[in-house]
Tab-separated table of C-alpha atoms in Angstrom:
chain	number	residue	atom	x	y	z
A	1	MET	CA	-19.680	0.861	-29.372
A	2	GLU	CA	-22.343	-0.114	-26.839
A	3	MET	CA	-22.420	-3.629	-28.296
A	4	LEU	CA	-18.631	-3.798	-28.003
A	5	THR	CA	-18.775	-2.858	-24.308
A	6	THR	CA	-21.394	-5.529	-23.698
A	7	LYS	CA	-19.289	-8.147	-25.469
A	8	ILE	CA	-16.203	-7.259	-23.429
A	9	LYS	CA	-18.218	-7.452	-20.195
A	10	GLU	CA	-19.455	-10.890	-21.250
A	11	LEU	CA	-15.900	-12.045	-21.945
A	12	TYR	CA	-14.519	-10.516	-18.758
A	13	PRO	CA	-17.291	-10.394	-16.123
A	14	GLN	CA	-14.778	-9.189	-13.507
A	15	ALA	CA	-14.225	-5.951	-15.477
A	16	LEU	CA	-15.162	-2.809	-13.549
A	17	LYS	CA	-16.798	0.361	-14.837
A	18	SER	CA	-15.131	3.526	-13.573
A	19	GLN	CA	-15.107	7.275	-14.169
A	20	ALA	CA	-11.295	7.189	-14.235
A	21	PRO	CA	-8.616	4.627	-15.168
A	22	LEU	CA	-7.534	2.390	-12.300
A	23	SER	CA	-4.047	1.190	-11.371
A	24	SER	CA	-2.181	0.040	-14.484
A	25	GLU	CA	-0.350	-2.467	-12.305
A	26	GLU	CA	-3.563	-4.408	-11.691
A	27	PHE	CA	-5.911	-3.330	-14.512
A	28	LEU	CA	-5.937	-2.838	-18.257
A	29	ASN	CA	-8.049	0.283	-18.839
A	30	LEU	CA	-10.265	0.726	-21.922
A	31	TYR	CA	-12.187	3.929	-22.623
A	32	LEU	CA	-15.660	3.114	-23.947
A	33	GLU	CA	-18.898	5.119	-24.055
A	34	GLU	CA	-17.413	8.016	-22.071
A	35	GLN	CA	-16.375	5.779	-19.191
A	36	TRP	CA	-13.569	3.391	-18.342
A	37	LEU	CA	-13.826	-0.363	-18.458
A	38	CYS	CA	-11.068	-1.743	-16.215
A	39	ILE	CA	-10.160	-5.409	-16.758
A	40	PRO	CA	-8.060	-7.169	-14.080
A	41	LYS	CA	-4.789	-8.229	-15.708
A	42	LYS	CA	-4.889	-11.536	-13.842
A	43	ASP	CA	-7.902	-12.467	-16.023
A	44	LEU	CA	-6.000	-11.796	-19.267
A	45	THR	CA	-3.478	-13.972	-21.072
A	46	LEU	CA	-0.281	-12.317	-22.292
A	47	LYS	CA	-1.595	-12.453	-25.869
A	48	GLU	CA	-4.858	-10.797	-24.858
A	49	GLN	CA	-2.961	-8.055	-23.037
A	50	ALA	CA	-0.759	-7.453	-26.075
A	51	LEU	CA	-3.772	-7.222	-28.400
A	52	LEU	CA	-5.683	-4.838	-26.157
A	53	LYS	CA	-2.581	-2.676	-25.668
A	54	LEU	CA	-2.519	-2.063	-29.430
A	55	TRP	CA	-6.003	-0.641	-29.089
A	56	LEU	CA	-4.873	1.430	-26.102
A	57	LYS	CA	-2.219	3.128	-28.240
A	58	GLU	CA	-4.974	4.486	-30.454
A	59	GLN	CA	-7.049	5.517	-27.443
A	60	LYS	CA	-4.229	7.566	-25.938
A	61	ARG	CA	-4.556	10.009	-28.826
A	62	GLN	CA	-8.273	10.512	-28.230
A	63	VAL	CA	-8.841	10.408	-24.463
A	64	LYS	CA	-8.231	13.394	-22.193
A	65	VAL	CA	-7.233	12.426	-18.648
A	66	GLU	CA	-5.911	14.463	-15.709
A	67	PRO	CA	-2.075	14.577	-16.176
A	68	TRP	CA	-1.047	12.669	-13.033
A	69	GLN	CA	-3.801	10.103	-13.597
A	70	ALA	CA	-2.560	9.592	-17.163
A	71	TYR	CA	1.069	9.279	-16.051
A	72	LEU	CA	0.466	6.832	-13.195
A	73	SER	CA	-1.944	4.781	-15.338
A	74	GLU	CA	0.673	4.542	-18.124
A	75	LEU	CA	-1.541	6.442	-20.554
A	76	SER	CA	1.224	9.034	-20.796
A	77	SER	CA	4.999	8.934	-20.408
A	78	GLN	CA	5.188	12.648	-19.565
A	79	VAL	CA	5.881	13.505	-15.907
A	80	PRO	CA	3.457	16.366	-15.116
A	81	LEU	CA	6.111	18.303	-13.150
A	82	ASP	CA	9.469	19.669	-14.319
A	83	GLU	CA	11.143	20.385	-10.979
A	84	GLY	CA	10.712	20.048	-7.249
A	85	GLU	CA	10.168	17.054	-4.987
A	86	VAL	CA	7.029	14.938	-4.775
A	87	ARG	CA	5.854	12.038	-2.666
A	88	PHE	CA	3.047	9.533	-3.009
A	89	ILE	CA	0.569	9.064	-0.165
A	90	LEU	CA	-1.138	5.739	-0.815
A	91	TYR	CA	-4.362	4.735	0.904
A	92	GLN	CA	-6.733	1.793	1.032
A	93	VAL	CA	-10.015	2.291	2.857
A	94	GLN	CA	-13.282	0.532	3.619
A	95	VAL	CA	-15.868	3.072	4.802
A	96	GLY	CA	-19.027	2.430	6.798
A	97	VAL	CA	-22.314	1.534	5.103
A	98	ASP	CA	-23.603	5.100	5.406
A	99	PHE	CA	-20.699	6.618	3.470
A	100	LYS	CA	-19.080	6.589	0.023
A	101	PHE	CA	-15.409	5.946	-0.664
A	102	THR	CA	-15.224	9.218	-2.609
A	103	ASP	CA	-16.477	11.116	0.456
A	104	TRP	CA	-13.478	9.842	2.412
A	105	THR	CA	-10.972	10.615	-0.355
A	106	THR	CA	-12.282	14.163	-0.745
A	107	ALA	CA	-12.130	14.789	3.005
A	108	PHE	CA	-8.590	13.378	3.149
A	109	ALA	CA	-7.330	15.642	0.356
A	110	GLU	CA	-8.957	18.697	1.960
A	111	MET	CA	-7.004	18.165	5.190
A	112	PHE	CA	-3.647	18.933	3.560
A	113	THR	CA	-2.124	22.329	4.413
A	114	VAL	CA	-1.252	22.997	0.755
A	115	PRO	CA	-3.260	21.950	-2.330
A	116	VAL	CA	-2.303	18.453	-3.483
A	117	LEU	CA	-1.077	17.954	-7.039
A	118	ALA	CA	-3.516	15.095	-7.635
A	119	ASN	CA	-5.816	12.632	-5.907
A	120	VAL	CA	-5.903	9.555	-8.133
A	121	MET	CA	-8.182	6.536	-7.760
A	122	LEU	CA	-6.308	3.236	-8.206
A	123	THR	CA	-8.948	0.614	-7.395
A	124	PRO	CA	-12.551	0.890	-6.149
A	125	ASN	CA	-11.261	1.254	-2.569
A	126	SER	CA	-7.734	2.635	-2.927
A	127	GLY	CA	-5.935	5.651	-4.331
A	128	VAL	CA	-2.918	7.925	-4.113
A	129	ILE	CA	-2.354	11.587	-3.340
A	130	VAL	CA	0.565	13.247	-5.123
A	131	GLU	CA	2.061	15.922	-2.872
A	132	LYS	CA	4.813	18.457	-3.587
A	133	ARG	CA	7.360	19.400	-0.951
A	134	ALA	CA	6.531	22.756	0.622
A	135	ASN	CA	7.741	24.814	3.594
A	136	TYR	CA	5.799	22.401	5.783
A	137	ASN	CA	4.464	18.972	4.926
A	138	TYR	CA	2.705	16.636	7.316
A	139	ASN	CA	4.871	14.209	9.279
A	140	VAL	CA	3.906	10.711	10.379
A	141	ALA	CA	2.383	11.953	13.645
A	142	ASP	CA	0.178	14.377	11.675
A	143	PHE	CA	-1.026	11.573	9.402
A	144	LYS	CA	-1.822	9.384	12.399
A	145	GLY	CA	-4.018	12.160	13.773
A	146	ILE	CA	-5.733	12.604	10.405
A	147	TRP	CA	-6.289	8.851	10.078
A	148	GLU	CA	-7.857	8.607	13.536
A	149	THR	CA	-10.160	11.546	12.788
A	150	LEU	CA	-11.329	10.191	9.435
A	151	ALA	CA	-11.702	6.670	10.827
A	152	LEU	CA	-14.178	8.037	13.377
A	153	ASP	CA	-15.971	10.370	10.954
A	154	PHE	CA	-16.479	7.710	8.261
A	155	ASP	CA	-16.483	4.515	10.343
A	156	ALA	CA	-13.459	3.571	8.235
A	157	LYS	CA	-10.885	0.785	8.338
A	158	GLY	CA	-7.731	0.507	6.268
A	159	GLN	CA	-4.304	2.063	6.006
A	160	ILE	CA	-2.212	4.938	4.698
A	161	TYR	CA	1.348	4.658	3.394
A	162	VAL	CA	3.468	7.829	3.509
A	163	GLY	CA	6.043	7.611	0.727
A	164	GLU	CA	9.454	9.225	0.458
A	165	PHE	CA	10.049	12.564	-1.282
A	166	ASN	CA	11.604	12.176	-4.749
A	167	ASP	CA	13.447	14.825	-6.723
A	168	VAL	CA	11.676	14.974	-10.099
A	169	ALA	CA	14.761	16.278	-11.921
A	170	ILE	CA	16.855	13.328	-10.702
A	171	LEU	CA	14.254	10.572	-10.961
A	172	LYS	CA	12.279	11.865	-13.928
A	173	ASN	CA	12.778	8.727	-16.037
A	174	ASP	CA	12.163	6.400	-13.087
A	175	LEU	CA	9.445	8.171	-11.119
A	176	ARG	CA	6.684	5.813	-12.235
A	177	GLN	CA	8.869	2.828	-11.317
A	178	VAL	CA	9.339	4.396	-7.871
A	179	PHE	CA	5.552	4.700	-7.591
A	180	ASN	CA	5.059	1.073	-8.648
A	181	GLU	CA	7.569	-0.154	-6.077
A	182	GLU	CA	5.967	1.913	-3.337
A	183	GLN	CA	2.649	0.265	-4.201
A	184	GLN	CA	4.279	-3.126	-3.576
A	185	ILE	CA	5.773	-1.925	-0.289
A	186	PHE	CA	2.355	-0.574	0.731
A	187	LYS	CA	0.722	-3.937	0.024
A	188	ALA	CA	3.350	-5.660	2.167
A	189	SER	CA	2.779	-3.414	5.188
A	190	GLN	CA	-0.407	-5.109	6.507
A	191	ARG	CA	-0.323	-2.861	9.568
A	192	GLY	CA	-3.496	-0.837	9.372
A	193	GLY	CA	-3.335	2.835	10.301
A	194	VAL	CA	-0.253	4.691	9.044
A	195	SER	CA	2.917	3.057	7.700
A	196	THR	CA	6.158	4.286	6.122
A	197	LEU	CA	9.197	2.817	4.403
A	198	ALA	CA	10.921	2.555	7.786
A	199	THR	CA	8.067	0.579	9.360
A	200	THR	CA	7.672	-1.712	6.331
A	201	ALA	CA	11.214	-2.193	4.997
A	202	LEU	CA	12.043	-5.292	7.023
A	203	ARG	CA	8.819	-7.048	6.033
A	204	TYR	CA	9.123	-6.075	2.358
A	205	PHE	CA	12.831	-6.574	1.724
A	206	GLY	CA	13.473	-9.503	4.065
A	207	LYS	CA	10.331	-11.634	4.096
A	208	GLU	CA	10.859	-13.706	0.942
A	209	ARG	CA	14.429	-14.734	1.751
A	210	ALA	CA	13.511	-15.508	5.369
A	211	GLN	CA	10.657	-17.747	4.231
A	212	LYS	CA	12.996	-19.800	2.037
A	213	SER	CA	15.826	-20.080	4.582
A	214	LEU	CA	16.772	-23.546	5.848
A	215	VAL	CA	18.886	-21.931	8.567
A	216	LEU	CA	15.829	-20.216	10.069
A	217	ARG	CA	13.543	-23.250	9.793
A	218	PRO	CA	14.278	-24.675	13.305
A	219	LEU	CA	13.642	-21.295	14.924
A	220	LYS	CA	10.433	-20.866	12.942
A	221	GLN	CA	9.272	-24.302	14.098
A	222	GLN	CA	10.122	-23.521	17.710
A	223	ILE	CA	8.197	-20.257	17.646
A	224	SER	CA	5.156	-21.860	16.011
A	225	GLU	CA	4.994	-24.526	18.713
A	226	GLN	CA	4.716	-22.041	21.577
A	227	LYS	CA	1.262	-20.588	22.089
A	228	ASN	CA	0.936	-16.806	21.483
A	229	LEU	CA	4.698	-16.412	20.974
A	230	ARG	CA	4.298	-14.915	17.518
A	231	GLU	CA	1.939	-12.219	18.874
A	232	LEU	CA	4.400	-11.522	21.695
A	233	ILE	CA	7.301	-11.037	19.268
A	234	VAL	CA	5.278	-8.716	17.016
A	235	ALA	CA	4.056	-6.642	19.966
A	236	LEU	CA	7.591	-6.310	21.373
A	237	TYR	CA	8.984	-5.309	17.995
A	238	GLN	CA	6.273	-2.689	17.443
A	239	ALA	CA	6.957	-1.371	20.956
A	240	GLN	CA	10.692	-1.170	20.116
A	241	GLY	CA	11.484	-3.656	22.877
A	242	ASN	CA	9.604	-1.745	25.566
A	243	MET	CA	8.152	-4.438	27.844
A	244	THR	CA	5.534	-2.186	29.432
A	245	LEU	CA	4.122	-0.982	26.094
A	246	ALA	CA	4.144	-4.506	24.673
A	247	ALA	CA	2.273	-5.818	27.719
A	248	LYS	CA	-0.404	-3.143	27.186
A	249	LYS	CA	-0.724	-4.131	23.521
A	250	LEU	CA	-1.205	-7.758	24.529
A	251	TYR	CA	-3.492	-6.966	27.498
A	252	VAL	CA	-1.294	-8.962	29.862
A	253	HIS	CA	0.585	-8.073	33.042
A	254	ARG	CA	4.214	-7.036	32.559
A	255	ASN	CA	5.369	-9.862	34.826
A	256	THR	CA	3.519	-12.389	32.638
A	257	LEU	CA	5.307	-11.024	29.582
A	258	GLN	CA	8.647	-11.121	31.412
A	259	TYR	CA	8.087	-14.779	32.295
A	260	GLN	CA	7.279	-15.683	28.655
A	261	VAL	CA	10.400	-13.864	27.422
A	262	GLU	CA	12.604	-15.685	29.937
A	263	LYS	CA	10.984	-19.026	29.082
A	264	PHE	CA	11.742	-18.491	25.380
A	265	GLU	CA	15.344	-17.505	26.179
A	266	LYS	CA	15.883	-20.766	28.076
A	267	SER	CA	14.595	-22.872	25.197
A	268	SER	CA	16.138	-20.938	22.288
A	269	GLY	CA	19.080	-18.978	23.666
A	270	LEU	CA	17.570	-15.785	22.228
A	271	ASN	CA	16.800	-12.837	24.498
A	272	LEU	CA	13.880	-10.811	23.149
A	273	LYS	CA	15.025	-7.831	25.246
A	274	ASN	CA	18.070	-7.691	22.977
A	275	MET	CA	17.164	-5.836	19.748
A	276	ASP	CA	19.304	-8.034	17.493
A	277	ASP	CA	17.596	-11.170	18.805
A	278	LEU	CA	14.187	-9.496	18.634
A	279	VAL	CA	14.669	-8.368	15.009
A	280	LEU	CA	15.774	-11.880	14.036
A	281	CYS	CA	12.648	-13.412	15.579
A	282	TYR	CA	10.437	-10.740	14.002
A	283	LEU	CA	11.909	-11.546	10.586
A	284	VAL	CA	11.049	-15.213	11.148
A	285	VAL	CA	7.384	-14.526	11.985
A	286	LEU	CA	6.693	-12.094	9.117
């Protein structure tokens, strides 16, 4: 078995050793010598994936894995909960040189008011907490406070995505697909700090079509030609059109921002103080 592990590492030098299976969306997980060898799927041909998956079918009968880890890693098709609502709290973190990623994940899980169902590692610097709906669950403001605290304690950078609650009884057959889609939404957020479906939906659901649009091409060109206009649009959108807050984000005087907005309106006909116009321009710069 040891020789087999060595051979696989030689064939796939990007393979990672782990104490738990990593995200099945990105890795093909093999259990060897009481540890996991996680091969990035991008390094495998479709035939290689098919061959190794045959081996995985045999492994599933032999390997014992925490239920949620097994379900999310596609080692099991059994949802580990029969009823209730759950949500996925995804995180990706780079900690300071004096700390370990697992220290951060443990501290994060311990800050929840009720015990979490699972804290699953997905990649060497990302994971997901599975949380059940209770009498009180943290809201976005709570998570922002937690993020700021842990960022200071662990000299950490990264982001948290707070998923939507899903009724297990209704979505039982599709819960893993929901999780996989939320991973894609999380990757699209690119905000840092704390994000949600509401803060990411426009970027995730609208970006691809906007990038391909011929109708939007002139506006995209116009925005790209004006210095710092993209940053202005993003700051205004994140400040929900509030000129004062946007000016603070950009470290400029409010009058300077007002002048730039008026200048853009004269050249484009779009008023960034109007939310419809602002959302359109934000979609263009995603």
